[in-house]
Structures are given as structure tokens and as C-alpha cells.
Amino acid sequence: VLLCSDGLWEPVLENEMLQAVREYPHDLNAAAQQMIEIALARGASDNATVTLLRLENTPPHVSRATAPKSPNVSTQVEAREK
């Protein structure tokens, strides 16, 4: 799941966002940072914020109460103009 502000949405194309996630499938921080760098390089006119969340399936035979806790699977990176 990708949530972002217009500071990222406007200068970064959807296919570039997808490419960043595909390039770093196991490192959401790196994917988010790549998107922010693209936005900043293109002179993002507003705050650029991105949040990535990886949702993992729980097998049907495992209840949510007993499912193992997954490691940190979300990240948020924000860049502000100075």
C-alpha cells in the first residue's frame, strides 16, 4: 500500500513509484527514499511525504491472535523544502 502527499504524487509518475517498490521489494525505506529523491530532483513544490505498507497474508488455519508478529513493515519518509 502506498500513501503519499501531492508533493510526491505530482512530480513522480505512477510507473516510477512502482519501479521503486519493485527495485527494493524487501526494503521499503529504500523504495520510499528513491521516490522522495525523484520528487526533490524535480523541484517538488510542496512537502513530499510517502508511507509504504506491506500487507502479509495470514494462513487461514492460523488465528490472528496467535499469528507471529511481523517485523516493521511500514515506513514513512518526509522531505520538506528548506
Tab-separated table of C-alpha atoms in Angstrom:
chain	number	residue	atom	x	y	z
A	1	VAL	CA	0.000	0.000	0.000
A	2	LEU	CA	1.351	3.414	-0.918
A	3	LEU	CA	0.028	6.636	0.606
A	4	CYS	CA	1.575	9.919	-0.407
A	5	SER	CA	1.057	13.648	-0.436
A	6	ASP	CA	0.663	15.757	-3.538
A	7	GLY	CA	4.286	16.834	-3.091
A	8	LEU	CA	5.234	13.324	-4.194
A	9	TRP	CA	2.223	12.487	-6.370
A	10	GLU	CA	2.597	15.433	-8.716
A	11	PRO	CA	6.282	15.173	-9.725
A	12	VAL	CA	6.691	11.363	-9.561
A	13	LEU	CA	4.939	9.214	-12.158
A	14	GLU	CA	2.984	6.144	-11.062
A	15	ASN	CA	5.263	3.820	-13.026
A	16	GLU	CA	8.278	5.358	-11.228
A	17	MET	CA	6.650	4.649	-7.862
A	18	LEU	CA	6.003	1.068	-8.931
A	19	GLN	CA	9.581	0.727	-10.189
A	20	ALA	CA	10.958	1.913	-6.831
A	21	VAL	CA	8.959	-0.737	-4.958
A	22	ARG	CA	9.988	-3.416	-7.436
A	23	GLU	CA	13.636	-2.374	-7.212
A	24	TYR	CA	13.607	-2.646	-3.402
A	25	PRO	CA	10.999	-5.341	-2.629
A	26	HIS	CA	12.464	-6.102	0.808
A	27	ASP	CA	13.496	-2.567	1.776
A	28	LEU	CA	10.556	-0.174	1.922
A	29	ASN	CA	12.786	2.560	3.359
A	30	ALA	CA	14.969	2.480	0.249
A	31	ALA	CA	11.929	2.480	-2.052
A	32	ALA	CA	10.419	5.465	-0.243
A	33	GLN	CA	13.736	7.306	-0.275
A	34	GLN	CA	14.081	6.769	-4.023
A	35	MET	CA	10.627	8.294	-4.589
A	36	ILE	CA	11.480	11.291	-2.393
A	37	GLU	CA	14.758	11.814	-4.264
A	38	ILE	CA	12.903	11.870	-7.595
A	39	ALA	CA	10.393	14.396	-6.238
A	40	LEU	CA	13.129	16.645	-4.847
A	41	ALA	CA	15.182	16.418	-8.049
A	42	ARG	CA	12.133	17.640	-9.950
A	43	GLY	CA	11.629	20.556	-7.593
A	44	ALA	CA	8.641	19.303	-5.600
A	45	SER	CA	6.624	22.447	-4.906
A	46	ASP	CA	5.174	21.151	-1.643
A	47	ASN	CA	6.060	18.803	1.204
A	48	ALA	CA	6.735	15.335	-0.190
A	49	THR	CA	5.535	12.550	2.091
A	50	VAL	CA	5.294	8.840	1.345
A	51	THR	CA	4.189	5.927	3.503
A	52	LEU	CA	4.633	2.342	2.319
A	53	LEU	CA	2.979	-0.617	3.996
A	54	ARG	CA	3.458	-4.264	3.112
A	55	LEU	CA	0.469	-6.433	3.991
A	56	GLU	CA	1.195	-10.080	4.531
A	57	ASN	CA	-1.380	-12.835	4.405
A	58	THR	CA	-2.088	-14.911	7.492
A	59	PRO	CA	-2.686	-18.570	6.595
A	60	PRO	CA	-6.366	-19.457	7.102
A	61	HIS	CA	-5.549	-22.066	9.765
A	62	VAL	CA	-3.754	-19.511	11.969
A	63	SER	CA	-5.860	-17.172	14.045
A	64	ARG	CA	-4.854	-13.537	14.180
A	65	ALA	CA	-4.422	-13.812	17.945
A	66	THR	CA	-1.734	-16.493	17.581
A	67	ALA	CA	-0.125	-15.269	14.359
A	68	PRO	CA	3.531	-14.330	14.791
A	69	LYS	CA	4.236	-10.630	14.953
A	70	SER	CA	5.844	-9.456	11.753
A	71	PRO	CA	8.821	-7.121	11.776
A	72	ASN	CA	8.399	-3.476	10.996
A	73	VAL	CA	6.794	-3.493	7.571
A	74	SER	CA	5.956	0.152	7.194
A	75	THR	CA	7.997	3.208	6.654
A	76	GLN	CA	7.424	6.880	6.305
A	77	VAL	CA	9.795	9.339	4.750
A	78	GLU	CA	9.077	13.035	4.555
A	79	ALA	CA	11.044	15.787	2.901
A	80	ARG	CA	10.411	19.482	3.350
A	81	GLU	CA	11.759	22.341	1.363
A	82	LYS	CA	14.255	24.462	3.223
